[in-house]
């Protein structure tokens, strides 16, 4: 999915503010505190010398409008960003291997235009996808495996209801994830447009921020971490 220019503007403005509050060089703030390196499809090494990142930084230096340049650069990059160690996708859900004994759940909108992926009427479809996903896990993973997730989405009742209570009840703050979609994804709707209320709240708080203390609280929602034994899902889906 191609995200709107407003999504890149938010990240650009965050990096500018971080640079001015902390004294970090802007290129460091862009690398450490935005999802741009990952969004440009450069992986997760965050290597400041990566030639594509260096090409981006040339424009950061020379272009008059950094937000506009960032968006243009993103459009020149592949649309789909690979999920590390992804094992399989099942509609809106996917899972990745985290070491030998844990899997991580991922979510993206795979519905056709016009359908709300987290709406109540699509809940049976989400449950069916998760059932297929866990059938695959059942066939391939250790019986003692654990299931983990980290996302802003666990704040939403519409997302939590996709999962067994024993999994979502373990939710606790995951800490800042300035480089990751589990934080930045909260500004997007299913069309890749920015949610105006969330963006306005964020920018207002950012404006008021006098120093770096608790800078993560500018984000309306914090990413939550959840984890439970895979058997919780086998029981839930009667596998
Ligand atoms: C997840 C995603 C598809 C939700 O988009 P959406 O257009 O709100 O989707 P839905 O229409 O299915 O909405 C789901 C519900 O959550 C609510 N919701 C979604 N985002 C919200 C937000 N930031 N704040 C408050 N409520 C939100 C919606 O209002 C809706 O509730 P309702 O039916 O009671 O109105 C979209 O945010 C997205 O694609 N994000 C990027 C991917 C991402 O973040 N993945 C997770 C990475 S870990």
PDB file of C-alpha atoms and ligand atoms in Angstrom:
ATOM      1  CA  UNK A   1       0.000   0.000   0.000  1.00  0.00           C
ATOM      2  CA  UNK A   2       1.186   3.547  -0.739  1.00  0.00           C
ATOM      3  CA  UNK A   3       0.734   5.782   2.279  1.00  0.00           C
ATOM      4  CA  UNK A   4      -0.299   9.402   1.891  1.00  0.00           C
ATOM      5  CA  UNK A   5       2.100  12.343   1.924  1.00  0.00           C
ATOM      6  CA  UNK A   6       0.636  13.415   5.274  1.00  0.00           C
ATOM      7  CA  UNK A   7       2.011  10.210   6.846  1.00  0.00           C
ATOM      8  CA  UNK A   8       5.547  11.135   5.757  1.00  0.00           C
ATOM      9  CA  UNK A   9       5.036  14.749   6.835  1.00  0.00           C
ATOM     10  CA  UNK A  10       4.227  13.626  10.386  1.00  0.00           C
ATOM     11  CA  UNK A  11       7.475  11.692  10.579  1.00  0.00           C
ATOM     12  CA  UNK A  12       9.472  14.519   9.037  1.00  0.00           C
ATOM     13  CA  UNK A  13       8.037  16.987  11.568  1.00  0.00           C
ATOM     14  CA  UNK A  14       8.768  14.618  14.434  1.00  0.00           C
ATOM     15  CA  UNK A  15      12.420  14.285  13.366  1.00  0.00           C
ATOM     16  CA  UNK A  16      12.795  18.067  13.000  1.00  0.00           C
ATOM     17  CA  UNK A  17      11.388  18.564  16.512  1.00  0.00           C
ATOM     18  CA  UNK A  18      13.577  15.818  18.004  1.00  0.00           C
ATOM     19  CA  UNK A  19      16.631  17.412  16.398  1.00  0.00           C
ATOM     20  CA  UNK A  20      15.798  20.817  17.822  1.00  0.00           C
ATOM     21  CA  UNK A  21      14.916  19.532  21.335  1.00  0.00           C
ATOM     22  CA  UNK A  22      17.801  17.085  21.690  1.00  0.00           C
ATOM     23  CA  UNK A  23      20.580  18.634  19.624  1.00  0.00           C
ATOM     24  CA  UNK A  24      20.867  15.415  17.565  1.00  0.00           C
ATOM     25  CA  UNK A  25      21.802  15.973  13.902  1.00  0.00           C
ATOM     26  CA  UNK A  26      18.660  15.807  11.754  1.00  0.00           C
ATOM     27  CA  UNK A  27      19.960  12.769   9.827  1.00  0.00           C
ATOM     28  CA  UNK A  28      20.345  10.880  13.104  1.00  0.00           C
ATOM     29  CA  UNK A  29      16.833  11.838  14.216  1.00  0.00           C
ATOM     30  CA  UNK A  30      15.477  10.649  10.849  1.00  0.00           C
ATOM     31  CA  UNK A  31      17.287   7.317  11.255  1.00  0.00           C
ATOM     32  CA  UNK A  32      16.470   6.710  14.926  1.00  0.00           C
ATOM     33  CA  UNK A  33      13.051   8.244  15.400  1.00  0.00           C
ATOM     34  CA  UNK A  34      11.077   7.574  12.213  1.00  0.00           C
ATOM     35  CA  UNK A  35       9.889   4.547  10.239  1.00  0.00           C
ATOM     36  CA  UNK A  36      11.572   5.913   7.073  1.00  0.00           C
ATOM     37  CA  UNK A  37      14.565   3.525   6.845  1.00  0.00           C
ATOM     38  CA  UNK A  38      12.214   0.534   7.043  1.00  0.00           C
ATOM     39  CA  UNK A  39       9.619   2.218   4.778  1.00  0.00           C
ATOM     40  CA  UNK A  40      12.249   2.717   2.075  1.00  0.00           C
ATOM     41  CA  UNK A  41      12.722  -1.068   2.108  1.00  0.00           C
ATOM     42  CA  UNK A  42      16.271  -0.958   3.508  1.00  0.00           C
ATOM     43  CA  UNK A  43      15.813  -3.673   6.116  1.00  0.00           C
ATOM     44  CA  UNK A  44      16.458  -3.338   9.836  1.00  0.00           C
ATOM     45  CA  UNK A  45      20.213  -2.823  10.128  1.00  0.00           C
ATOM     46  CA  UNK A  46      19.793   0.956  10.263  1.00  0.00           C
ATOM     47  CA  UNK A  47      23.129   1.401   8.540  1.00  0.00           C
ATOM     48  CA  UNK A  48      23.666   5.164   8.064  1.00  0.00           C
ATOM     49  CA  UNK A  49      26.078   4.396   5.178  1.00  0.00           C
ATOM     50  CA  UNK A  50      23.522   2.424   3.151  1.00  0.00           C
ATOM     51  CA  UNK A  51      23.732   3.946  -0.382  1.00  0.00           C
ATOM     52  CA  UNK A  52      19.958   4.405  -0.657  1.00  0.00           C
ATOM     53  CA  UNK A  53      19.813   6.131   2.736  1.00  0.00           C
ATOM     54  CA  UNK A  54      22.747   8.304   1.679  1.00  0.00           C
ATOM     55  CA  UNK A  55      20.856   9.238  -1.515  1.00  0.00           C
ATOM     56  CA  UNK A  56      17.875  10.228   0.621  1.00  0.00           C
ATOM     57  CA  UNK A  57      20.101  12.386   2.851  1.00  0.00           C
ATOM     58  CA  UNK A  58      21.465  14.265  -0.187  1.00  0.00           C
ATOM     59  CA  UNK A  59      17.911  15.500  -0.839  1.00  0.00           C
ATOM     60  CA  UNK A  60      17.370  16.266   2.869  1.00  0.00           C
ATOM     61  CA  UNK A  61      20.332  18.659   2.564  1.00  0.00           C
ATOM     62  CA  UNK A  62      19.459  20.203  -0.764  1.00  0.00           C
ATOM     63  CA  UNK A  63      15.666  20.184  -1.196  1.00  0.00           C
ATOM     64  CA  UNK A  64      13.674  23.164   0.060  1.00  0.00           C
ATOM     65  CA  UNK A  65      10.701  21.134   1.359  1.00  0.00           C
ATOM     66  CA  UNK A  66      11.913  18.112   3.344  1.00  0.00           C
ATOM     67  CA  UNK A  67       8.432  16.608   3.778  1.00  0.00           C
ATOM     68  CA  UNK A  68       7.755  16.799   0.059  1.00  0.00           C
ATOM     69  CA  UNK A  69      11.199  15.303  -0.728  1.00  0.00           C
ATOM     70  CA  UNK A  70      10.641  12.461   1.751  1.00  0.00           C
ATOM     71  CA  UNK A  71       7.317  11.573   0.109  1.00  0.00           C
ATOM     72  CA  UNK A  72       8.808  11.733  -3.380  1.00  0.00           C
ATOM     73  CA  UNK A  73      11.670   9.507  -2.282  1.00  0.00           C
ATOM     74  CA  UNK A  74       9.249   6.992  -0.726  1.00  0.00           C
ATOM     75  CA  UNK A  75       7.300   6.851  -4.018  1.00  0.00           C
ATOM     76  CA  UNK A  76      10.503   5.891  -5.822  1.00  0.00           C
ATOM     77  CA  UNK A  77      10.964   2.868  -3.538  1.00  0.00           C
ATOM     78  CA  UNK A  78       9.208  -0.554  -3.695  1.00  0.00           C
ATOM     79  CA  UNK A  79       5.675  -0.421  -2.310  1.00  0.00           C
ATOM     80  CA  UNK A  80       5.804  -3.546  -0.182  1.00  0.00           C
ATOM     81  CA  UNK A  81       8.140  -3.775   2.769  1.00  0.00           C
ATOM     82  CA  UNK A  82       9.219  -7.281   3.735  1.00  0.00           C
ATOM     83  CA  UNK A  83       8.415  -8.534   7.216  1.00  0.00           C
ATOM     84  CA  UNK A  84      11.552 -10.148   8.733  1.00  0.00           C
ATOM     85  CA  UNK A  85      11.394 -13.964   9.068  1.00  0.00           C
ATOM     86  CA  UNK A  86       7.800 -14.055   7.788  1.00  0.00           C
ATOM     87  CA  UNK A  87       6.532 -17.645   7.658  1.00  0.00           C
ATOM     88  CA  UNK A  88       3.170 -17.078   6.024  1.00  0.00           C
ATOM     89  CA  UNK A  89       0.250 -14.720   5.377  1.00  0.00           C
ATOM     90  CA  UNK A  90      -3.373 -15.620   6.037  1.00  0.00           C
ATOM     91  CA  UNK A  91      -5.527 -12.731   4.779  1.00  0.00           C
ATOM     92  CA  UNK A  92      -4.980  -9.733   7.061  1.00  0.00           C
ATOM     93  CA  UNK A  93      -2.735 -11.705   9.425  1.00  0.00           C
ATOM     94  CA  UNK A  94       0.723 -13.131   9.100  1.00  0.00           C
ATOM     95  CA  UNK A  95       3.241 -14.650  11.409  1.00  0.00           C
ATOM     96  CA  UNK A  96       7.004 -14.556  11.718  1.00  0.00           C
ATOM     97  CA  UNK A  97       9.428 -16.790  13.559  1.00  0.00           C
ATOM     98  CA  UNK A  98      11.094 -15.124  16.570  1.00  0.00           C
ATOM     99  CA  UNK A  99      13.931 -17.446  17.534  1.00  0.00           C
ATOM    100  CA  UNK A 100      13.121 -21.131  18.039  1.00  0.00           C
ATOM    101  CA  UNK A 101      10.271 -20.903  20.458  1.00  0.00           C
ATOM    102  CA  UNK A 102       8.212 -17.792  19.684  1.00  0.00           C
ATOM    103  CA  UNK A 103       6.134 -16.535  16.804  1.00  0.00           C
ATOM    104  CA  UNK A 104       5.036 -12.943  16.227  1.00  0.00           C
ATOM    105  CA  UNK A 105       1.662 -11.986  14.769  1.00  0.00           C
ATOM    106  CA  UNK A 106       1.382  -9.214  12.168  1.00  0.00           C
ATOM    107  CA  UNK A 107      -1.622  -7.375  10.767  1.00  0.00           C
ATOM    108  CA  UNK A 108      -2.220  -5.418   7.583  1.00  0.00           C
ATOM    109  CA  UNK A 109      -5.347  -4.500   5.655  1.00  0.00           C
ATOM    110  CA  UNK A 110      -5.902  -7.136   2.950  1.00  0.00           C
ATOM    111  CA  UNK A 111      -9.595  -6.342   2.381  1.00  0.00           C
ATOM    112  CA  UNK A 112     -10.842  -4.914  -0.925  1.00  0.00           C
ATOM    113  CA  UNK A 113     -11.678  -1.171  -0.937  1.00  0.00           C
ATOM    114  CA  UNK A 114     -14.943  -0.389   0.843  1.00  0.00           C
ATOM    115  CA  UNK A 115     -14.565  -2.989   3.578  1.00  0.00           C
ATOM    116  CA  UNK A 116     -13.458  -2.195   7.139  1.00  0.00           C
ATOM    117  CA  UNK A 117     -11.066  -4.954   8.174  1.00  0.00           C
ATOM    118  CA  UNK A 118     -11.794  -4.586  11.887  1.00  0.00           C
ATOM    119  CA  UNK A 119     -15.566  -4.055  11.673  1.00  0.00           C
ATOM    120  CA  UNK A 120     -17.885  -6.432  13.525  1.00  0.00           C
ATOM    121  CA  UNK A 121     -19.279  -7.881  10.298  1.00  0.00           C
ATOM    122  CA  UNK A 122     -15.763  -8.891   9.180  1.00  0.00           C
ATOM    123  CA  UNK A 123     -14.943 -10.513  12.532  1.00  0.00           C
ATOM    124  CA  UNK A 124     -15.872 -14.039  11.335  1.00  0.00           C
ATOM    125  CA  UNK A 125     -13.484 -13.564   8.390  1.00  0.00           C
ATOM    126  CA  UNK A 126     -10.682 -12.461  10.764  1.00  0.00           C
ATOM    127  CA  UNK A 127     -11.344 -15.456  13.031  1.00  0.00           C
ATOM    128  CA  UNK A 128     -11.249 -17.778  10.012  1.00  0.00           C
ATOM    129  CA  UNK A 129      -7.885 -16.307   8.950  1.00  0.00           C
ATOM    130  CA  UNK A 130      -6.463 -16.761  12.431  1.00  0.00           C
ATOM    131  CA  UNK A 131      -7.784 -20.306  12.557  1.00  0.00           C
ATOM    132  CA  UNK A 132      -5.967 -21.083   9.276  1.00  0.00           C
ATOM    133  CA  UNK A 133      -2.845 -19.389  10.606  1.00  0.00           C
ATOM    134  CA  UNK A 134      -2.865 -21.433  13.816  1.00  0.00           C
ATOM    135  CA  UNK A 135      -3.561 -24.625  11.918  1.00  0.00           C
ATOM    136  CA  UNK A 136      -0.296 -23.888  10.085  1.00  0.00           C
ATOM    137  CA  UNK A 137       1.511 -23.141  13.368  1.00  0.00           C
ATOM    138  CA  UNK A 138       0.124 -26.380  14.829  1.00  0.00           C
ATOM    139  CA  UNK A 139       1.641 -28.348  11.945  1.00  0.00           C
ATOM    140  CA  UNK A 140       5.035 -26.623  12.021  1.00  0.00           C
ATOM    141  CA  UNK A 141       5.881 -25.222  15.477  1.00  0.00           C
ATOM    142  CA  UNK A 142       6.853 -26.765  18.806  1.00  0.00           C
ATOM    143  CA  UNK A 143       3.902 -27.509  21.086  1.00  0.00           C
ATOM    144  CA  UNK A 144       5.584 -25.317  23.720  1.00  0.00           C
ATOM    145  CA  UNK A 145       5.829 -22.282  21.390  1.00  0.00           C
ATOM    146  CA  UNK A 146       4.666 -18.859  22.543  1.00  0.00           C
ATOM    147  CA  UNK A 147       2.775 -16.225  20.576  1.00  0.00           C
ATOM    148  CA  UNK A 148       3.855 -12.584  20.844  1.00  0.00           C
ATOM    149  CA  UNK A 149       2.579  -9.313  19.465  1.00  0.00           C
ATOM    150  CA  UNK A 150       3.580  -5.656  19.755  1.00  0.00           C
ATOM    151  CA  UNK A 151       1.292  -2.998  18.372  1.00  0.00           C
ATOM    152  CA  UNK A 152      -0.739   0.145  18.933  1.00  0.00           C
ATOM    153  CA  UNK A 153      -3.634  -1.992  17.650  1.00  0.00           C
ATOM    154  CA  UNK A 154      -3.976  -3.799  21.008  1.00  0.00           C
ATOM    155  CA  UNK A 155      -5.467  -0.532  22.335  1.00  0.00           C
ATOM    156  CA  UNK A 156      -8.515  -1.036  20.080  1.00  0.00           C
ATOM    157  CA  UNK A 157     -11.435  -3.166  21.224  1.00  0.00           C
ATOM    158  CA  UNK A 158     -12.086  -3.851  17.522  1.00  0.00           C
ATOM    159  CA  UNK A 159      -8.673  -5.540  17.285  1.00  0.00           C
ATOM    160  CA  UNK A 160      -8.607  -7.216  20.697  1.00  0.00           C
ATOM    161  CA  UNK A 161     -11.844  -9.061  19.963  1.00  0.00           C
ATOM    162  CA  UNK A 162     -10.050 -11.042  17.243  1.00  0.00           C
ATOM    163  CA  UNK A 163      -8.040 -12.888  19.914  1.00  0.00           C
ATOM    164  CA  UNK A 164      -8.527 -15.064  22.987  1.00  0.00           C
ATOM    165  CA  UNK A 165      -8.881 -13.043  26.204  1.00  0.00           C
ATOM    166  CA  UNK A 166      -5.945 -14.882  27.835  1.00  0.00           C
ATOM    167  CA  UNK A 167      -3.668 -13.411  25.128  1.00  0.00           C
ATOM    168  CA  UNK A 168      -4.855  -9.773  25.075  1.00  0.00           C
ATOM    169  CA  UNK A 169      -5.134  -9.600  28.868  1.00  0.00           C
ATOM    170  CA  UNK A 170      -1.322  -9.834  29.071  1.00  0.00           C
ATOM    171  CA  UNK A 171      -0.989  -6.393  27.391  1.00  0.00           C
ATOM    172  CA  UNK A 172       1.639  -4.109  28.870  1.00  0.00           C
ATOM    173  CA  UNK A 173       3.440  -1.011  27.531  1.00  0.00           C
ATOM    174  CA  UNK A 174       6.094  -2.047  25.031  1.00  0.00           C
ATOM    175  CA  UNK A 175       8.149   1.152  25.336  1.00  0.00           C
ATOM    176  CA  UNK A 176       8.813   3.614  22.520  1.00  0.00           C
ATOM    177  CA  UNK A 177       9.102   2.145  19.018  1.00  0.00           C
ATOM    178  CA  UNK A 178      10.018   5.275  17.083  1.00  0.00           C
ATOM    179  CA  UNK A 179      11.353   3.249  14.146  1.00  0.00           C
ATOM    180  CA  UNK A 180       8.370   0.937  13.820  1.00  0.00           C
ATOM    181  CA  UNK A 181       4.829   0.615  12.520  1.00  0.00           C
ATOM    182  CA  UNK A 182       3.607  -0.737  15.885  1.00  0.00           C
ATOM    183  CA  UNK A 183       3.826   2.963  16.830  1.00  0.00           C
ATOM    184  CA  UNK A 184       3.371   4.938  13.593  1.00  0.00           C
ATOM    185  CA  UNK A 185       0.555   2.755  12.212  1.00  0.00           C
ATOM    186  CA  UNK A 186      -1.922   4.473  14.547  1.00  0.00           C
ATOM    187  CA  UNK A 187      -1.978   7.523  12.247  1.00  0.00           C
ATOM    188  CA  UNK A 188      -3.235   5.534   9.258  1.00  0.00           C
ATOM    189  CA  UNK A 189      -6.666   4.421   8.203  1.00  0.00           C
ATOM    190  CA  UNK A 190      -7.305   1.449   5.951  1.00  0.00           C
ATOM    191  CA  UNK A 191      -6.856   3.600   2.803  1.00  0.00           C
ATOM    192  CA  UNK A 192      -3.370   4.720   3.823  1.00  0.00           C
ATOM    193  CA  UNK A 193      -4.683   8.211   4.666  1.00  0.00           C
ATOM    194  CA  UNK A 194      -3.801   9.973   7.906  1.00  0.00           C
ATOM    195  CA  UNK A 195      -6.470  10.083  10.644  1.00  0.00           C
ATOM    196  CA  UNK A 196      -6.966  13.845  11.154  1.00  0.00           C
ATOM    197  CA  UNK A 197      -7.794  13.710  14.896  1.00  0.00           C
ATOM    198  CA  UNK A 198      -4.826  11.542  15.837  1.00  0.00           C
ATOM    199  CA  UNK A 199      -2.484  13.700  13.721  1.00  0.00           C
ATOM    200  CA  UNK A 200      -3.815  16.961  15.216  1.00  0.00           C
ATOM    201  CA  UNK A 201      -3.396  15.676  18.785  1.00  0.00           C
ATOM    202  CA  UNK A 202       0.141  14.516  18.004  1.00  0.00           C
ATOM    203  CA  UNK A 203       1.224  17.822  16.429  1.00  0.00           C
ATOM    204  CA  UNK A 204      -0.337  19.880  19.231  1.00  0.00           C
ATOM    205  CA  UNK A 205       1.507  17.869  21.879  1.00  0.00           C
ATOM    206  CA  UNK A 206       4.728  17.998  19.883  1.00  0.00           C
ATOM    207  CA  UNK A 207       4.447  21.764  19.682  1.00  0.00           C
ATOM    208  CA  UNK A 208       4.022  22.046  23.437  1.00  0.00           C
ATOM    209  CA  UNK A 209       6.911  19.701  24.206  1.00  0.00           C
ATOM    210  CA  UNK A 210       9.688  21.728  25.892  1.00  0.00           C
ATOM    211  CA  UNK A 211      12.339  18.993  26.101  1.00  0.00           C
ATOM    212  CA  UNK A 212      12.911  15.317  25.361  1.00  0.00           C
ATOM    213  CA  UNK A 213      11.381  14.075  28.612  1.00  0.00           C
ATOM    214  CA  UNK A 214       8.504  11.716  27.913  1.00  0.00           C
ATOM    215  CA  UNK A 215       8.530  12.620  24.215  1.00  0.00           C
ATOM    216  CA  UNK A 216       6.715   9.332  23.490  1.00  0.00           C
ATOM    217  CA  UNK A 217       3.622  10.753  25.198  1.00  0.00           C
ATOM    218  CA  UNK A 218       3.078  12.979  22.134  1.00  0.00           C
ATOM    219  CA  UNK A 219       1.665   9.848  20.465  1.00  0.00           C
ATOM    220  CA  UNK A 220      -2.038   9.362  21.290  1.00  0.00           C
ATOM    221  CA  UNK A 221      -1.535   5.596  21.757  1.00  0.00           C
ATOM    222  CA  UNK A 222       1.441   3.619  23.014  1.00  0.00           C
ATOM    223  CA  UNK A 223       2.364   0.224  21.550  1.00  0.00           C
ATOM    224  CA  UNK A 224       1.357  -2.675  23.783  1.00  0.00           C
ATOM    225  CA  UNK A 225       3.174  -6.009  24.066  1.00  0.00           C
ATOM    226  CA  UNK A 226       1.194  -9.228  24.489  1.00  0.00           C
ATOM    227  CA  UNK A 227       2.351 -12.812  24.838  1.00  0.00           C
ATOM    228  CA  UNK A 228       0.745 -16.179  25.622  1.00  0.00           C
ATOM    229  CA  UNK A 229       1.395 -19.899  25.070  1.00  0.00           C
ATOM    230  CA  UNK A 230       0.241 -21.125  21.657  1.00  0.00           C
ATOM    231  CA  UNK A 231      -2.055 -23.623  23.421  1.00  0.00           C
ATOM    232  CA  UNK A 232      -4.343 -20.670  24.279  1.00  0.00           C
ATOM    233  CA  UNK A 233      -4.954 -20.251  20.537  1.00  0.00           C
ATOM    234  CA  UNK A 234      -5.358 -23.971  19.903  1.00  0.00           C
ATOM    235  CA  UNK A 235      -8.098 -24.051  22.566  1.00  0.00           C
ATOM    236  CA  UNK A 236      -9.754 -20.888  21.181  1.00  0.00           C
ATOM    237  CA  UNK A 237      -9.843 -22.263  17.623  1.00  0.00           C
ATOM    238  CA  UNK A 238     -10.537 -25.847  18.729  1.00  0.00           C
ATOM    239  CA  UNK A 239      -7.488 -27.263  16.974  1.00  0.00           C
TER     240      UNK A 239
HETATM  241  C1  LIG B   1      -5.232  -1.113  11.090  1.00  0.00           C
HETATM  242  C2  LIG B   1      -5.944  -0.234  10.074  1.00  0.00           C
HETATM  243  C3  LIG B   1      -6.295  -1.057   8.828  1.00  0.00           C
HETATM  244  C4  LIG B   1      -7.203   0.360  10.705  1.00  0.00           C
HETATM  245  O1  LIG B   1      -7.790   1.251   9.773  1.00  0.00           O
HETATM  246  P1  LIG B   1      -9.336   1.676   9.885  1.00  0.00           P
HETATM  247  O2  LIG B   1      -9.656   2.377   8.609  1.00  0.00           O
HETATM  248  O3  LIG B   1      -9.567   2.405  11.141  1.00  0.00           O
HETATM  249  O4  LIG B   1     -10.008   0.247   9.961  1.00  0.00           O
HETATM  250  P2  LIG B   1     -11.485  -0.129  10.379  1.00  0.00           P
HETATM  251  O5  LIG B   1     -12.466   0.678   9.600  1.00  0.00           O
HETATM  252  O6  LIG B   1     -11.584  -1.598  10.270  1.00  0.00           O
HETATM  253  O7  LIG B   1     -11.584   0.397  11.900  1.00  0.00           O
HETATM  254  C5  LIG B   1     -11.466  -0.376  13.001  1.00  0.00           C
HETATM  255  C6  LIG B   1     -11.990   0.281  14.244  1.00  0.00           C
HETATM  256  O8  LIG B   1     -10.897   0.801  14.986  1.00  0.00           O
HETATM  257  C7  LIG B   1     -11.061   2.196  15.174  1.00  0.00           C
HETATM  258  N1  LIG B   1      -9.769   2.854  15.018  1.00  0.00           N
HETATM  259  C8  LIG B   1      -8.863   2.571  14.088  1.00  0.00           C
HETATM  260  N2  LIG B   1      -7.766   3.366  14.264  1.00  0.00           N
HETATM  261  C9  LIG B   1      -8.029   4.136  15.336  1.00  0.00           C
HETATM  262  C10 LIG B   1      -7.308   5.151  15.999  1.00  0.00           C
HETATM  263  N3  LIG B   1      -6.080   5.531  15.608  1.00  0.00           N
HETATM  264  N4  LIG B   1      -7.880   5.731  17.045  1.00  0.00           N
HETATM  265  C11 LIG B   1      -9.101   5.367  17.467  1.00  0.00           C
HETATM  266  N5  LIG B   1      -9.839   4.419  16.874  1.00  0.00           N
HETATM  267  C12 LIG B   1      -9.310   3.814  15.823  1.00  0.00           C
HETATM  268  C13 LIG B   1     -11.976   2.623  14.089  1.00  0.00           C
HETATM  269  O9  LIG B   1     -12.641   3.824  14.432  1.00  0.00           O
HETATM  270  C14 LIG B   1     -12.911   1.459  14.006  1.00  0.00           C
HETATM  271  O10 LIG B   1     -13.839   1.441  15.084  1.00  0.00           O
HETATM  272  P3  LIG B   1     -15.402   1.619  14.794  1.00  0.00           P
HETATM  273  O11 LIG B   1     -15.777   0.490  13.849  1.00  0.00           O
HETATM  274  O12 LIG B   1     -15.993   1.487  16.170  1.00  0.00           O
HETATM  275  O13 LIG B   1     -15.499   2.991  14.194  1.00  0.00           O
HETATM  276  C15 LIG B   1      -5.008   0.944   9.666  1.00  0.00           C
HETATM  277  O14 LIG B   1      -4.740   1.715  10.820  1.00  0.00           O
HETATM  278  C16 LIG B   1      -3.702   0.516   9.048  1.00  0.00           C
HETATM  279  O15 LIG B   1      -3.649  -0.001   7.933  1.00  0.00           O
HETATM  280  N6  LIG B   1      -2.597   0.796   9.754  1.00  0.00           N
HETATM  281  C17 LIG B   1      -1.254   0.488   9.261  1.00  0.00           C
HETATM  282  C18 LIG B   1      -0.886  -0.941   9.534  1.00  0.00           C
HETATM  283  C19 LIG B   1      -0.638  -1.173  10.987  1.00  0.00           C
HETATM  284  O16 LIG B   1      -0.629  -0.290  11.822  1.00  0.00           O
HETATM  285  N7  LIG B   1      -0.387  -2.444  11.267  1.00  0.00           N
HETATM  286  C20 LIG B   1      -0.006  -2.842  12.562  1.00  0.00           C
HETATM  287  C21 LIG B   1       1.449  -2.747  12.661  1.00  0.00           C
HETATM  288  S1  LIG B   1       1.968  -3.550  14.154  1.00  0.00           S
END
